[in-house]
Structures are given as structure tokens and as C-alpha cells.
Amino acid sequence: MKLTRREFMVGCSAAIAAMAGGRIGNLVFAQDSAAAAQRDILVVVFLRGGCDSLNLIAPTSDVNYVAARSSLRVTETEGLDLKNPVQATAGFKFHPAAGGLKELYDGNALAIIHACGLTNGTRSHFDAMDYIERGTPDNKNTPTGWITRMLTRMAPEGLIPAFASGSSVPDSLLNSTYAIAVGQNVQDFALRNSPSRYAERQTQILKQLYQQGDLPLHQSGLATLEAIETVQNKLPRDSEGKVIDYEPEPDAEYTEGGLSDALRRIAQIIKLDIGLQVATVDFGGWDTHDSQDRVFPDRVEELSRSLNAFYDDLAAHHGRLTVVVMSEFGRRLKENRNGGTDHGHGGLLMVLGGNVQGGRMHGTWPGLANEQLDRGVDLTVATDFRTVLSEIAIRRMATPYLSEIFPGFNNYQPLEVVTGTDLPIE
Amino acid sequence: MTRKNAVPASGIRRRALLQGTGAAALTAAVAALRPSETPLAAQEGTTQVYLPLIHAGGTGTSSAPVEVVALNRMAYGPRSGDIARVREMGFPAYVEEQLNPTGDDPVADQRIADARLKLKIDDVTYERPLSSLTMSAAELWALKELSYGESTHPANEVRAATWIRAVYSRWQLREVLVEFWHNHFNVNANAYREVAMTFPLYDRIMRRHCLGNFRAFLKAVAQSVAMLYYLNNLVSRDGPANENYARELFELHGLGAEHYINDLYDNFNDVPRDDQDRPVGYIDWDVYEAARAFTGWTIANGRSIGNGADLPDTGEFTYVDSWHDNALKIVLGEFFSPNQPPLADGRRVLDLVAAHPGTARHVCYKLCRRLVADNPPEALVNAAVQTWLANLDADNQIQQTVQTILLSDAFRTTWGRKVKRPFEVAVAFLRATNADFTYGNLGWSFNSTGYQHFSWPTPTGHPDTMEYWLSTGTLLGTWRFIQTLPESWLEAAAIDLEGEMPAEVRTSRQMVNFWIARLLGRSMAANSYTLLLDHMRAAIDADDPPLSPDEPPDGFGDEAEWRQNAYRDRLKSLVFLICLSPDFMLR
């Protein structure tokens, strides 16, 4: 009989404790549970396609920006004011459709790190995503994601520690046995009730069929069936046993669209209190090679309003919530002939949460003059994305294991984006 | 609704099935037999005996007869009678047959001709035949005068036809390869109206070249409406060129990301050369330069080309000389002299990419991964590369390469090192149950499995390794979709499980044996077998003791209708369980 993950974890803990000797073992576990109690719930929103960061948080007064972009720019008059910019003369403003982000920023919940990204010079989506999500900018074939390795160190014992809100698990959770993906309503997270007479027995037999082997297929099938059981047992039901639809907090105004749906599912799971530690969301549509002005404002608005609603929905959980918004790269400074922008280099990263030093831009601004650009065409990466993620891993997730999470990243210096304890780095 | 007459009659044969000994004794008896030596089905017309139905050990521990391997990799799973047919004709003859498809495909053609697809225009729902499949390029282009929903409908018709062919075509290998190439040259039909509108043309390119010559294939793709729109080369012109197509030509269609060595070299002069003086990989400079070579390759879509001139609005591939960057270019180490004749620069890039050994390795690796295993043996990939490179100019370059792969030892000996993707699971279920499949309202409901037919959002196409498809959302989505397929509201598939079973199949054990043989064509682990048998022989009233496995199951042939319904539900549940089991998911 195969052990469930939970049994396996418990077994391991006991074995390690026995090997290490009682005193050390107890010490380790005492420390770990203290750390676990402090850990945030981390939500990573990935903007797939390469978000045009220069048009989201725009240096509206920069002469090079104005010169390079005849149509695809935020003007000084249209842009929404942004306090505490990283450089006063650049005239940083929010895109006009980013009102929801501005509100979070003005409330000091949102921090912006501009000119942030991947130091590897690739302009390929797939390479850039592979490098970033695996957390190894020199190796895109690393078999695990950065969150996978962080979770391994956390060894969470909750029932659903990692949740991908979408039809599949992203590469940042590559090969993680903790991760599950849900793309439909949380209520529908079950086998269909067909044939209804034998539905329950059928699920039980299927579970046993997946116990008859130890291929990855068996492990994944079993993990899926166990997750189903967990979620179904937790969902609130009415007196007839019917699942009650999820109701967000009254002031959380989600929008139509995939991002709001995905974030709403995460809020629901957080409130079910089943041990969630990390959630991921993919939000696509940022690869704007042509007619950018037709799609970009809608994307920005959906991002902005959805995050705003999500934050309102989880008002009771802000003290344990850290949300990261990132993309594989920014886009070229100069717009192309088709009213679009091609793949660039430096992008931006945003962090939202109750322990974020928000309402300000962090890091440095490299400028947009020709000699300040990467390869003469793109925004330079002034802040390595690993700097911010490491700070969150250490201070918010109590996992200071940088040599595992971001191997080869040796010059970590916190930017003071979040508050928290600086545990000794390992 | 029944249209079973259109299906080859091989599905309905009388069978006597192995009568039970004890499960343990049977395990011992069959453990000594290697599957390849075991007669799965004796000759037609005589008693057929299925062996072995169970094996010791877990699901992943047994191999499969070569017929089962072939029908799960060169086809979308066996239909009734297929395993016996391949065994009879011999595996090499089956490979030979499948490598030489013809236009003779009466069952699939009739099913497509009979298919009706719903389309809503101004709140009125029409049921229309798949007429765009045979429209000319000009007829398809003319659809752009219609509403968005109507003009983009051809992509839905290709989706429907693709399902029907996968279920019914006798040229299964062609369908498998067409799916492969659609993913290799992925375009998202939802990205632009023009892509969806002309999608039948793109599908025809995949069908025409799927076993042909790769250089000719690349050219057809490069000049297609779908690719020119999807990767933006349509609008690429001098100063600066749009790099999107050129980037993916190298990274996905040709040499592959494994030959992108920009992190090592930033000047083409530094890139090492092979023994024929070709650079061993590509860098960003190659992408930039190739993008310049394709400037001016576009579609005649009525757009202005300056100086008051407009392109004609025909939807045909065309070249705009005034958009072309005529200056010197350097691609993969070769100098392209300035001021070349129309199209010459782009064609030369295609020549270089198609002939590059990196492309051979990238594409052959992907073919091996599709047809054999997630991590195909190095020797197999090398053999495929050798065939590929020896036939660069052959009209049947791809056919020969696929033949090398299929006839390799590795093909036979790698069972279970891959899992079926949701499309394969669903089609295999429909084929094995002999469903009367009409597509119906299937449409977008399939996307919940994670398989997004012709609308995968990135140019990579669907992932082809199990890590992706074993995610919880995908597995559960697939299971739920299989359970949904026979539901009447979907109007997609009618399945008559009782009608599939010959009259002699009466006991619980016979039924379990019949469906394992039909759905899997290979043995199941003894414990799994027992679980299914216990389910089938359980009494309707859970408090009553189970019936003997060699008696008819409870409710079978009973006069009380509710008892019969309970039996039918258990039978349906048995089939679901086998199709949702790990045994069915392996490939």
C-alpha cells in the first residue's frame, strides 16, 4: 500500500528526528513550526507574453521615452499621479487604466520595482520564462521550479499547500508534489456524479486503481483523488448537503474575465483554511507586437481591478498575504511600425500585501538614453528579479535557503520591499 | 440515433471468453507467458480467447504486445477487431500500410459529410454542414464580408472534422502526424479573424506535407495566411523588421532552443563551426538578419503599401518589394549579397534552416518523443537524424524518417513511458466503445482538459511530456470529460455498452474480461482486476453478499426495470473505471 503524502511526511519527520537525536530534533521542529506560523500566503501573478512595463508605469517626462514612442506612451497629462517615484525628473505615472493599482499604491499596500527582470540577455519568451520560473538564469533545463524548491524546504503539512489557479501548474512549481491545479469552479473539483448510483463507490475504486503502481502517473492520479476528497469535505453546504456558492466580501468588485475568476478561486481556497501556502495565476495577452493600443488598456484595467478586488476580498488576511506580479521581460523602448512593441529586456515587478513597504518605488532607474540601454535598444535590468523574490522568501516565507531556491545567486542585498526577520542565509 | 452501419462490421463478432479459474491461479498461469507470445485473439470465425487478462505486479510493470503499442501510438487506440487485424497482417505490413495513406477513406468521409455544426447568427441557431473544408482559398477569403462569428466558423469546422477523422479514419497514422505538425507549426486560430477564416487551408498544408519533404513544408507554412498573421510577418518591413516569425522559425520550427547559443556568443564570428563549416547554433544576430530577409513577405489583404497603392484583396501570398530590406545580410554564417531578386533572401533562409543538422536533430527528437517515449533513446534519435539528413531532397523525407522510428527496436520496447494527452484519451474511449460519434455540441467543453485544439496560446504547441499532462487540473478535467462524452445534452456520442457485448457474455467475470480486452487489449494487474470484478458482482443492495463471479451480475436480465437500470449503471461504471484507470492512460 502506497503511503499518502501526509503519511509520508509524518514518516520522514519521525525518521529525521530519530536520526538527529531527540534534543536536536525537537529544536528543529520547534523552530520550524514557529516559522510556519509566521509564513505568509504567497500569490504569484505571471503576466505572460512580456508586459510593456514602460507603458504601465511610464516615465512620461523622459525625452527619450517621448521620442521613441509616438503613440504607445502615457502622456504627462493622461497618466495617473504616482507618489515617491524612484527618480523625480522622469515623471513616473500610472497608465490611465490602472486606477485600481493606484488606489492600492496610495494606500501603501503596493510597491513597484521598475527596471527589474532577468539578467540573462534572452529575448525569447520561452527561454525567459524557463529561466525565471526555474530560478536559474544560466540554466533553463533545471528540473524544478523556484517555488518547488522553496516548498520542499517548507515541508508544509496542510492539505493543499500549493494551488495553481488555472488548468495547469506553471514551471515555477515544476515537479512539485505539493501543487495542484484547478481551472474550474472549486465546487466542480470532483469527478462527475455519473452514474450517480455508483459515483461514490466509483471514486473509491479509482483511488485503489491508482494505488496499484508507482509511476508518476499513479502518484499524480492519487494526489488528484486525495485533493478532491479534501476540498469536497471542506466546502460549506446547506442543510440538504448542497454546496453553497462562494460569496466574495461585499466591497470586493471582481470583473468579468479570467484573472478575476482565478483570483476569486484563490480567495475562496484561502478562506477554506486548508493550509494554502503558495498560489499561482497566469494572465496572458501581453505579447503586443501589433495594434498594442487596442488590447493593452483592457489588460491593464483587468489586472488593476482584479488585484484591487482580490485585496478587498481578503481584507481579513492582509497580515499573511504577499502578492507578486511579474512578467518574463519588458518590451522594446522604440515602438515598431505596426503600432506594437517587440520583445525587450528590463521589465517591472510589483509586490502587494500587508507587510509590504508600499506606496513607493524601489530599486534604481537606469535611464533611457542610448548609452543607458541594454544593447542600445531596451531598458536595462537594474534589479535582478531574484533580489525581490529572495527578500520575500527570507522575510515573509521564512525560507532563507537561497543556495537551493536560487542557486548561484550570491550577491543578495535586500531592497527593503517587505518587512520581516532576516534569518541567516543558507 | 444510430449510424452504426457506417462502421466496419468487424466490431460485431461473437466471442466466447475465457471462463474463470481463480484469479490467483490465473496469475500464476499467465505470469510465465511473455505478452508477445500470447495469442490475444485466435483466428476470425473461431472461438476467440483473451489471454492474459491479469499479471502480477503493478500497472507499470508489464509490457504490451506490439499490436497494442502500435495502435496506441500510430493510431488513437484500437477499435474492435483492430488488434486481431494488425496481428494477422503483421506489424511491418501495418507500418507499410499506414505510411502510404490514400484518399480512400469512406467511413470518415461519410461521417464528415453527415456532420452538422451549430452556428448562431443574430440569435438564430443554424445547423450547417462542414462546407468550409472544401472551399477554395478565394471562397474562404470572401467570408470576411460576413459577421465575426460566421467568418471565423471554418476553424470550428476543422476542429469537428479533426475529431471525426481521429475516431473514424482508416489512416490513423496520418491523423497522428497531422496533429504532431499542427503542434510543431502551432498557430492560435483564435488570435486573428483571418487565421480562423482560412484555417482549412492551413490544415490542408499539414495533410499534404505530413509525410513529405521538410523544406517544402517550411515554405508552405511560411507563405500561409495563418502563419503570416499569427507571427506577424504579414506586417514586417524594412526599418525595423518584425522579428516574431524569424525568432520562432529558428527556435521552434527549425533548430530549436537547444541550438540557441546567444548566452555563449554575441558575435557570429565567434560561433564554432562544424566539419562542413556551418555554425553549430544560432544567436540573436541570426534572428535579426533572418527577420530582414523576410521583410515584404505578406498577404494580399487590401492594405495600403504607400504612394497611394493598395495590395489587392485576395488573401493570396504576395511579396512587396518596397517593404523589403535589400541590404547585405549574414545568416548562419552565410553572406547574402545585397539586392537579391524577389523572395530570394527568405527562401535562402528556409534552405539554410531546413538543411541544418540542428534542425534534423530538433525535429527528429520531437518525432521520437511523440511516437515513442518522453525521453527517447539517444540511439533512436541518431538513427532518425541519419535518415532525415540522407533524404534532405527526397519527396518522402518525413515518411522515411517516421519509418525508421516505427521499425526501430525502441518502438517496441518502450511501452508506458508516455501518457496519453486528453485528446488521445477521449478519442481512444470513443473508438474502443464503438461510439456513434457525431461531434454535436462538443465545441469548447473540451478545453477544460487543458488541451486547446488549434488555440494553444503560444507558438510552442501543446507540451508533449507527461509532467504537463499529469497536473491535477488536467487529469481531473480529462476524467470529467470522459464521463461527459456520452451524456445526451452534448449530442456528441451515443454508446450502447450492452449492444457491444455478444450474447455469450453473461457473467460478471465475462463482462470484466470482455471490457478489459476491448478497452485495453492487454492485461491488468491482478489487484486491479479483482477490484473491477468485485464491483461488477456486488449486489444491488449493498447489504447483501456479492454474487459469484461466474453468475450474471445482479439485475442482469431482471424483469424489474429498476434492477436492470442498476445493472446498466454498474456496467457503465465498469467501463468508466477502466477508461479512467492508469492502465488506459499509458501509451
PDB file of N, CA and C in Angstrom, chain A residues 27 77 95 108 123 150 164 179 182-183 189 227 246 250 279 282 294 312 314 372 380 396 401 417:
ATOM      1  N   LEU A  27      14.347  20.660  18.744  1.00  0.00           N
ATOM      2  CA  LEU A  27      14.727  22.035  18.473  1.00  0.00           C
ATOM      3  C   LEU A  27      14.337  22.417  17.049  1.00  0.00           C
ATOM      4  N   THR A  77      -0.100  64.336 -19.089  1.00  0.00           N
ATOM      5  CA  THR A  77      -1.450  64.772 -18.698  1.00  0.00           C
ATOM      6  C   THR A  77      -2.390  63.599 -18.467  1.00  0.00           C
ATOM      7  N   HIS A  95      -0.467  54.109 -15.928  1.00  0.00           N
ATOM      8  CA  HIS A  95      -1.318  54.086 -17.119  1.00  0.00           C
ATOM      9  C   HIS A  95      -2.731  54.520 -16.703  1.00  0.00           C
ATOM     10  N   ASN A 108      -0.482  52.506   0.365  1.00  0.00           N
ATOM     11  CA  ASN A 108       0.798  51.945   0.826  1.00  0.00           C
ATOM     12  C   ASN A 108       0.821  50.414   0.910  1.00  0.00           C
ATOM     13  N   ARG A 123      15.808  37.218 -25.430  1.00  0.00           N
ATOM     14  CA  ARG A 123      14.586  37.939 -25.791  1.00  0.00           C
ATOM     15  C   ARG A 123      13.492  36.946 -26.174  1.00  0.00           C
ATOM     16  N   MET A 150      11.400  26.017  -2.808  1.00  0.00           N
ATOM     17  CA  MET A 150      11.031  26.715  -1.575  1.00  0.00           C
ATOM     18  C   MET A 150      10.050  25.851  -0.759  1.00  0.00           C
ATOM     19  N   ALA A 164      -2.383  26.040  -8.189  1.00  0.00           N
ATOM     20  CA  ALA A 164      -2.272  26.780  -9.437  1.00  0.00           C
ATOM     21  C   ALA A 164      -3.690  27.061  -9.921  1.00  0.00           C
ATOM     22  N   ALA A 179       1.787  20.626  -5.454  1.00  0.00           N
ATOM     23  CA  ALA A 179       0.963  21.538  -6.244  1.00  0.00           C
ATOM     24  C   ALA A 179      -0.234  20.844  -6.866  1.00  0.00           C
ATOM     25  N   VAL A 182      -6.358  23.964 -10.420  1.00  0.00           N
ATOM     26  CA  VAL A 182      -7.814  23.948 -10.561  1.00  0.00           C
ATOM     27  C   VAL A 182      -8.228  25.054 -11.508  1.00  0.00           C
ATOM     28  N   GLY A 183      -8.820  24.674 -12.618  1.00  0.00           N
ATOM     29  CA  GLY A 183      -9.223  25.656 -13.614  1.00  0.00           C
ATOM     30  C   GLY A 183     -10.717  25.897 -13.623  1.00  0.00           C
ATOM     31  N   PHE A 189     -14.674  20.668  -8.437  1.00  0.00           N
ATOM     32  CA  PHE A 189     -13.435  19.941  -8.257  1.00  0.00           C
ATOM     33  C   PHE A 189     -13.752  18.549  -7.707  1.00  0.00           C
ATOM     34  N   ALA A 227      -6.868  15.165  -3.227  1.00  0.00           N
ATOM     35  CA  ALA A 227      -7.193  16.596  -3.182  1.00  0.00           C
ATOM     36  C   ALA A 227      -8.696  16.805  -3.346  1.00  0.00           C
ATOM     37  N   TYR A 246     -19.679  30.424  -3.611  1.00  0.00           N
ATOM     38  CA  TYR A 246     -18.762  31.333  -2.936  1.00  0.00           C
ATOM     39  C   TYR A 246     -19.241  32.777  -3.075  1.00  0.00           C
ATOM     40  N   PRO A 250     -18.496  41.963   0.353  1.00  0.00           N
ATOM     41  CA  PRO A 250     -19.379  42.857  -0.414  1.00  0.00           C
ATOM     42  C   PRO A 250     -18.636  43.946  -1.206  1.00  0.00           C
ATOM     43  N   ALA A 279       0.071  30.247  -4.120  1.00  0.00           N
ATOM     44  CA  ALA A 279      -0.855  30.115  -5.245  1.00  0.00           C
ATOM     45  C   ALA A 279      -0.262  30.835  -6.453  1.00  0.00           C
ATOM     46  N   ASP A 282      -1.741  32.598 -14.013  1.00  0.00           N
ATOM     47  CA  ASP A 282      -1.212  33.103 -15.277  1.00  0.00           C
ATOM     48  C   ASP A 282      -2.221  34.056 -15.876  1.00  0.00           C
ATOM     49  N   ARG A 294      -4.974  48.639 -28.948  1.00  0.00           N
ATOM     50  CA  ARG A 294      -6.293  48.008 -28.985  1.00  0.00           C
ATOM     51  C   ARG A 294      -6.489  47.059 -27.810  1.00  0.00           C
ATOM     52  N   ASP A 312      -9.334  43.501  -1.518  1.00  0.00           N
ATOM     53  CA  ASP A 312     -10.502  43.816  -0.680  1.00  0.00           C
ATOM     54  C   ASP A 312     -11.154  42.548  -0.147  1.00  0.00           C
ATOM     55  N   LEU A 314      -9.818  39.838   0.609  1.00  0.00           N
ATOM     56  CA  LEU A 314      -9.021  39.191   1.649  1.00  0.00           C
ATOM     57  C   LEU A 314      -8.615  40.169   2.748  1.00  0.00           C
ATOM     58  N   GLN A 372      22.500  54.220 -21.968  1.00  0.00           N
ATOM     59  CA  GLN A 372      21.977  53.592 -20.742  1.00  0.00           C
ATOM     60  C   GLN A 372      21.169  52.342 -21.043  1.00  0.00           C
ATOM     61  N   THR A 380      17.457  48.636 -19.343  1.00  0.00           N
ATOM     62  CA  THR A 380      18.428  47.793 -18.644  1.00  0.00           C
ATOM     63  C   THR A 380      17.773  47.148 -17.412  1.00  0.00           C
ATOM     64  N   ARG A 396       9.245  36.844   4.449  1.00  0.00           N
ATOM     65  CA  ARG A 396       7.812  36.534   4.535  1.00  0.00           C
ATOM     66  C   ARG A 396       7.527  35.028   4.586  1.00  0.00           C
ATOM     67  N   TYR A 401      16.810  29.737   2.350  1.00  0.00           N
ATOM     68  CA  TYR A 401      17.693  28.742   1.708  1.00  0.00           C
ATOM     69  C   TYR A 401      18.022  29.160   0.276  1.00  0.00           C
ATOM     70  N   VAL A 417      11.725  45.907   0.430  1.00  0.00           N
ATOM     71  CA  VAL A 417      10.386  45.923  -0.152  1.00  0.00           C
ATOM     72  C   VAL A 417       9.361  45.394   0.854  1.00  0.00           C
TER      73      VAL A 417
END
